[in-house]
Amino acid sequence: MSGKVTTMRDAVAELVRDGDTVAIEGFTHLICFAAGHEIIRQRKRDLVLARLTPDLIYDQMVAAGVARKLIFSWLGNPGVGGLYAIRRRIEAAELGDEPPLEVEEYSHFGMVGRYTAGAANLPFYPLRSYFETDLPKANPLIRPVRSPYGDEIVYAVPPLKPDVAVVHAQRADAGGDAQVWGLLGCQKEAAFAADRVIVVVEELVDEAVVRADPNRTIIPGLIVDAVVVEPFGAHPSYVQGYYDRDNRFYRDWDPISRDPAALQAWLEEWVYGLAGREEYVARLGPERLAAIRPSGSAPSGPVDYGAYR
Amino acid sequence: MSGKVTTMRDAVAELVRDGDTVAIEGFTHLICFAAGHEIIRQRKRDLVLARLTPDLIYDQMVAAGVARKLIFSWLGNPGVGGLYAIRRRIEAAELGDEPPLEVEEYSHFGMVGRYTAGAANLPFYPLRSYFETDLPKANPLIRPVRSPYGDEIVYAVPPLKPDVAVVHAQRADAGGDAQVWGLLGCQKEAAFAADRVIVVVEELVDEAVVRADPNRTIIPGLIVDAVVVEPFGAHPSYVQGYYDRDNRFYRDWDPISRDPAALQAWLEEWVYGLAGREEYVARLGPERLAAIRPSGSAPSGPVDYGAYR
Amino acid sequence: MIAAAARELAGQHVCFVGVGLPNIAVNLAQRTVAPDLELVYEAGVFGARPARLPLSIGDPTIVTGSTAVVSMHELFAFYLQGGLIDVGFLGAAQIDRYGNINTTVIGEYARPRTRLPGSGGACEIAINARQIFVIMRQSKRSFVEAIDFRTSPGNLGGAERAERIRREQGWLGRGPSVVVTDLGIYHFDETGEMRLDALHPGATLEQVRASVGWVPRVAAELVTTPAPTAEELRLIRDELDPEGAYTA
Amino acid sequence: MIAAAARELAGQHVCFVGVGLPNIAVNLAQRTVAPDLELVYEAGVFGARPARLPLSIGDPTIVTGSTAVVSMHELFAFYLQGGLIDVGFLGAAQIDRYGNINTTVIGEYARPRTRLPGSGGACEIAINARQIFVIMRQSKRSFVEAIDFRTSPGNLGGAERAERIRREQGWLGRGPSVVVTDLGIYHFDETGEMRLDALHPGATLEQVRASVGWVPRVAAELVTTPAPTAEELRLIRDELDPEGAYTA
């Protein structure tokens, strides 16, 4: 398998285009902040940002002006509060005469279903949700569909096929075969649905490591366009077994997000002012990194696939 | 989690009832012949047998008279030939005035979709198959459904919710949390779709072994009614890392299956005449078991989940 | 409030854990009245045994040592929609007397006064979990006559219609069963309306009436919630929330 | 026949492997003309590197050392239906001039003379793989004017209708492109009909005509298939099928 290893700068320059629909997925786990920051640095514009939970990364990207639209299912800073850069682009009093950020809103399962339909090339995905709620009124793309077996009605969501999906993983080989353990979110579905895929990893491994445990592979290199090796690329999100969620960062974000000037200053210091993730990690410093080290190891133990010759 | 460990005899006696729809799944891998033989021994009747590939086990069960109907997608002895006990209950010349075995036929993805809809409590599962074929005519349960987004038509299959699913796994704990590596087939979907679930394992392990690698769990004890420890319970099918597929058995089955008398003699010798799998394994003998031992080990290597206190 | 919510989980088996207050209540229940409670996190975890209280609902501590980690598709399709969840635990920004919940917007959807988080999994949890527990602070702004947006259906316009629709549409959920607030505990009566059944120690009926946007029904035999035990308080203060993130 | 089928895979990238003759042809191709060929088995394997030739398509040797092992749902939904398969390799009991395939029954469906295996994955492979290779022995019983049951669609009643339906229904597959038999190699012309383009060494046009149930089209420049090389024969006889299960 040919090597696809490149830098974040080159991957984003080549694969993310103005106007693209971009999905940097990962449900609390494996959110690739490094890719989001590089998109900000390269001043991409008019992106449609898709994620179940926009999280801090899309708050930062919206504040930096890369987005024209948000597709999501839960907009908040989990356990802390709001995402105020995004809310300022939605709430009436803040907007004044400014046009709002476009929003297209689903539930979690609706978003997962959208990626699933996109990955499976289906025209719609049926689910038991939305009955007797205002969501189908708020988003007319949520539509009823009648079962061909009796009169039952369920709701459907349309396929979502991002132009680019970014998947952060513990490890991949040079061909892009990526392996993940811990929370899987819907990265697999988003990647198979996407036209282009960037895999970002903590560690590049030999193909033999992947092939030794093929059940752990979440996406094959077949659908991957670029592999970027970026240790701590998911901070302040986390990577199971590698580093912890930096909850302090999530808490600290609240006052920054509330204050547009503070937020722009933060972007200057932590994004525009740095060449890339390596400088970001250096700036975090050894103490901060030590604080998010797991408290111990918890090995899975091996299993035996057996040789069959 | 309370212990659910029991014998195959008790599990089948208690959980499989005459007239039930039974799914002993496993795509070439992990086919639980031990459960099928116990169902034959207990002379269950009028079962509806569901499996993508009826394989030798349903040929044996049909020959033994336990079934009134077959739901399937590919009827054969892979790489060898036919399943003649079943064909004798379908083909015109063999049947004469006998009523045929009922058949309800799909494609592989249709069967997988049926279990998936059953597991997800959906009234139908949409897929891109069956267009311009005679399958919807042969099986009117395969029906077109129109997308609510434009005029596109896809086909749908209805949910399949077996009364009982039997899942063979490498290992489980006493609560029924089961782990599998190698081919996964659609056992997970069949188990979640089923009303009752019997898990059959090569090894009973401590709950800590399961919890050390939660990404390998294919079904949780939550949906499991009985755990049976039955080494070599999948022979002549195989268990990745434990034993090889006994291809000699599959080849030897061809003449037996073609000859009703030979088949009944085989059932006498290998099923009715034995108390259970332990005697079956003893009868196979050490040479046969040695012949299906993997040629070496192929360890997965461990991963680290990390401790987070 | 947290202790009261945790105690309502006695006898329950499989609980879907929401972000925020439900998270601490459920973790407290697992350590007290419901040691066999299986915690399900929408992030894709069944049988979590968190060694610490997670701030978010996707923390690495809910993964390590759990029974099963699965894709979100599988979690929502097979566990939730498949009918395996006994209790879905939700928070709310607005609730009406029938337990219908708004977590989407205050004001008009297109130009909201306040943009709230939205559904997350709440909409499908409300429909597919066997019963719904709600935990929230109450006030005239949150306990309202008419919610601004229906994110998650409760008993709709009353029990009769709600039951008919659940039956006709094959919902597995029976809707909301408990609402625990900072003042008391509500259950739902046969008309599908919330009824105050217990007041927390120190709370008064006047406080309740002053913080509900309709005239609330009150049980004939209104009881007082037993005060949190020393053990409950110790678990909350020392183990689950030493930094006061939830309880400050 | 096997060598000829394997050679047709030169330049292909991702191949869905069927049971039987396709299995050996594809494994031969990976060892000769298409070393980068990614083998996909419907059992749920991507990037298989079988150390031996599996008898079935679900053998443990296709798992150990593969790139990815996934559920059948994922294999069919994301890999096949999602459009990642370049070549689907099918066998057939009956085929017509337009490449429509029967693997279900000979005779009437309800009371068949011969009950065949049925679709397996063939029906969805025929619709969703980018192109279809067929490998089968030819005779008046298998190459028929009208198949008894259409299990897998080919060019339907001709290219015009087939292309319109593929376009209207958004099929990803362009249908059958090659049929390799024991006598020769066929491709499909612009009308969607099979055309004999090569005769295997020793086979004659008379043999072909005597084993086709219609008047077969023959290429103006009919060529002779190059004989299997010594290396191909060695691989088949010594490595892939030493017991002659496929080739006896």
Short mmCIF file of C-alpha atoms in Angstrom, two decimals, chain A residues 27-28 52 72-75 78-80 87 90-92 95-96 103 105 107-109 112 116 125 127-135 138 152-153 182-185 189 238 240 244-245 247 251 298, chain C residues 19 42-43 45 52 55-56 58-60 63-64 69-73 76-77 81 104 109 111-115 117-121 123-124 127-128 149-151 153 156 161 165 169-171 243 245:
data_model
loop_
_atom_site.label_atom_id
_atom_site.label_comp_id
_atom_site.label_asym_id
_atom_site.label_seq_id
_atom_site.Cartn_x
_atom_site.Cartn_y
_atom_site.Cartn_z
CA PHE A 27 -17.94 12.07 20.30
CA THR A 28 -15.97 13.74 23.13
CA LEU A 52 -23.11 15.90 16.34
CA PHE A 72 -25.51 19.45 14.33
CA SER A 73 -27.55 17.80 17.07
CA TRP A 74 -26.26 19.17 20.41
CA LEU A 75 -24.72 22.60 20.79
CA PRO A 78 -20.60 19.40 27.93
CA GLY A 79 -20.95 19.76 31.68
CA VAL A 80 -19.91 23.43 31.51
CA ARG A 87 -24.68 31.58 19.90
CA ILE A 90 -27.71 32.74 16.13
CA GLU A 91 -29.39 34.74 18.90
CA ALA A 92 -31.58 37.68 17.89
CA LEU A 95 -27.23 39.54 15.70
CA GLY A 96 -28.96 42.84 15.18
CA VAL A 103 -28.25 25.97 11.09
CA GLU A 105 -30.55 20.64 13.23
CA SER A 107 -31.04 14.68 17.03
CA HIS A 108 -27.97 12.52 17.73
CA PHE A 109 -29.48 9.43 16.15
CA VAL A 112 -25.72 9.19 12.95
CA THR A 116 -24.99 5.95 7.80
CA TYR A 125 -32.37 6.52 6.82
CA LEU A 127 -35.58 5.99 12.66
CA ARG A 128 -38.04 6.16 15.55
CA SER A 129 -37.67 9.73 16.60
CA TYR A 130 -39.19 13.19 16.04
CA PHE A 131 -42.83 12.08 16.52
CA GLU A 132 -44.93 14.85 18.09
CA THR A 133 -42.03 17.26 18.33
CA ASP A 134 -41.28 20.61 16.66
CA LEU A 135 -38.09 19.34 15.04
CA ALA A 138 -37.79 23.51 12.32
CA GLU A 152 -46.85 2.47 10.37
CA ILE A 153 -45.05 5.79 9.93
CA GLY A 182 -12.55 3.28 23.33
CA LEU A 183 -15.49 5.36 22.11
CA LEU A 184 -16.11 4.91 18.40
CA GLY A 185 -18.69 7.65 17.92
CA GLU A 189 -19.87 6.22 9.13
CA TYR A 238 -8.64 12.99 24.60
CA GLN A 240 -8.10 6.59 25.15
CA ASP A 244 -7.03 12.34 29.39
CA ARG A 245 -9.69 14.87 28.54
CA ASN A 247 -11.49 19.29 31.62
CA ARG A 251 -13.99 25.00 31.96
CA ALA A 298 -5.16 -0.87 31.63
CA VAL C 19 -25.12 15.06 30.64
CA GLU C 42 -25.06 7.55 24.53
CA ALA C 43 -21.39 7.89 23.61
CA VAL C 45 -20.88 2.45 26.53
CA ARG C 52 -14.46 9.00 39.00
CA LEU C 55 -17.55 15.96 33.67
CA SER C 56 -18.79 15.13 30.19
CA GLY C 58 -17.83 10.81 26.98
CA ASP C 59 -15.01 10.63 29.46
CA PRO C 60 -12.32 7.91 29.20
CA VAL C 63 -14.79 3.21 28.91
CA THR C 64 -12.06 1.53 30.93
CA VAL C 69 -18.10 -0.25 23.93
CA VAL C 70 -20.04 0.08 20.69
CA SER C 71 -20.62 2.57 17.89
CA MET C 72 -23.20 5.27 18.49
CA HIS C 73 -25.25 3.72 15.72
CA PHE C 76 -29.06 4.16 19.54
CA ALA C 77 -30.40 1.48 17.18
CA GLN C 81 -34.60 1.97 19.86
CA THR C 104 -33.89 23.88 21.88
CA TYR C 109 -36.82 29.17 16.40
CA ARG C 111 -34.46 34.23 15.67
CA PRO C 112 -34.26 32.86 19.20
CA ARG C 113 -33.80 34.94 22.34
CA THR C 114 -31.69 32.13 23.77
CA ARG C 115 -30.20 29.32 21.78
CA PRO C 117 -28.22 22.97 23.12
CA GLY C 118 -31.01 21.21 21.19
CA SER C 119 -32.05 17.58 21.31
CA GLY C 120 -28.87 15.61 21.42
CA GLY C 121 -30.32 12.17 22.03
CA CYS C 123 -35.88 13.31 21.46
CA GLU C 124 -35.33 9.60 20.75
CA ILE C 127 -39.79 8.11 22.67
CA ASN C 128 -37.89 4.85 23.13
CA PHE C 149 -40.37 24.47 21.36
CA ARG C 150 -41.17 20.82 21.85
CA THR C 151 -37.84 18.99 21.68
CA PRO C 153 -42.49 14.61 23.76
CA LEU C 156 -48.47 15.63 24.84
CA ARG C 161 -54.01 11.29 23.47
CA ILE C 165 -50.41 7.81 19.90
CA GLN C 169 -47.16 4.34 16.52
CA GLY C 170 -45.74 1.42 18.44
CA TRP C 171 -43.63 3.54 20.79
CA GLU C 243 -14.72 20.29 43.09
CA ALA C 245 -18.82 21.30 39.51
#
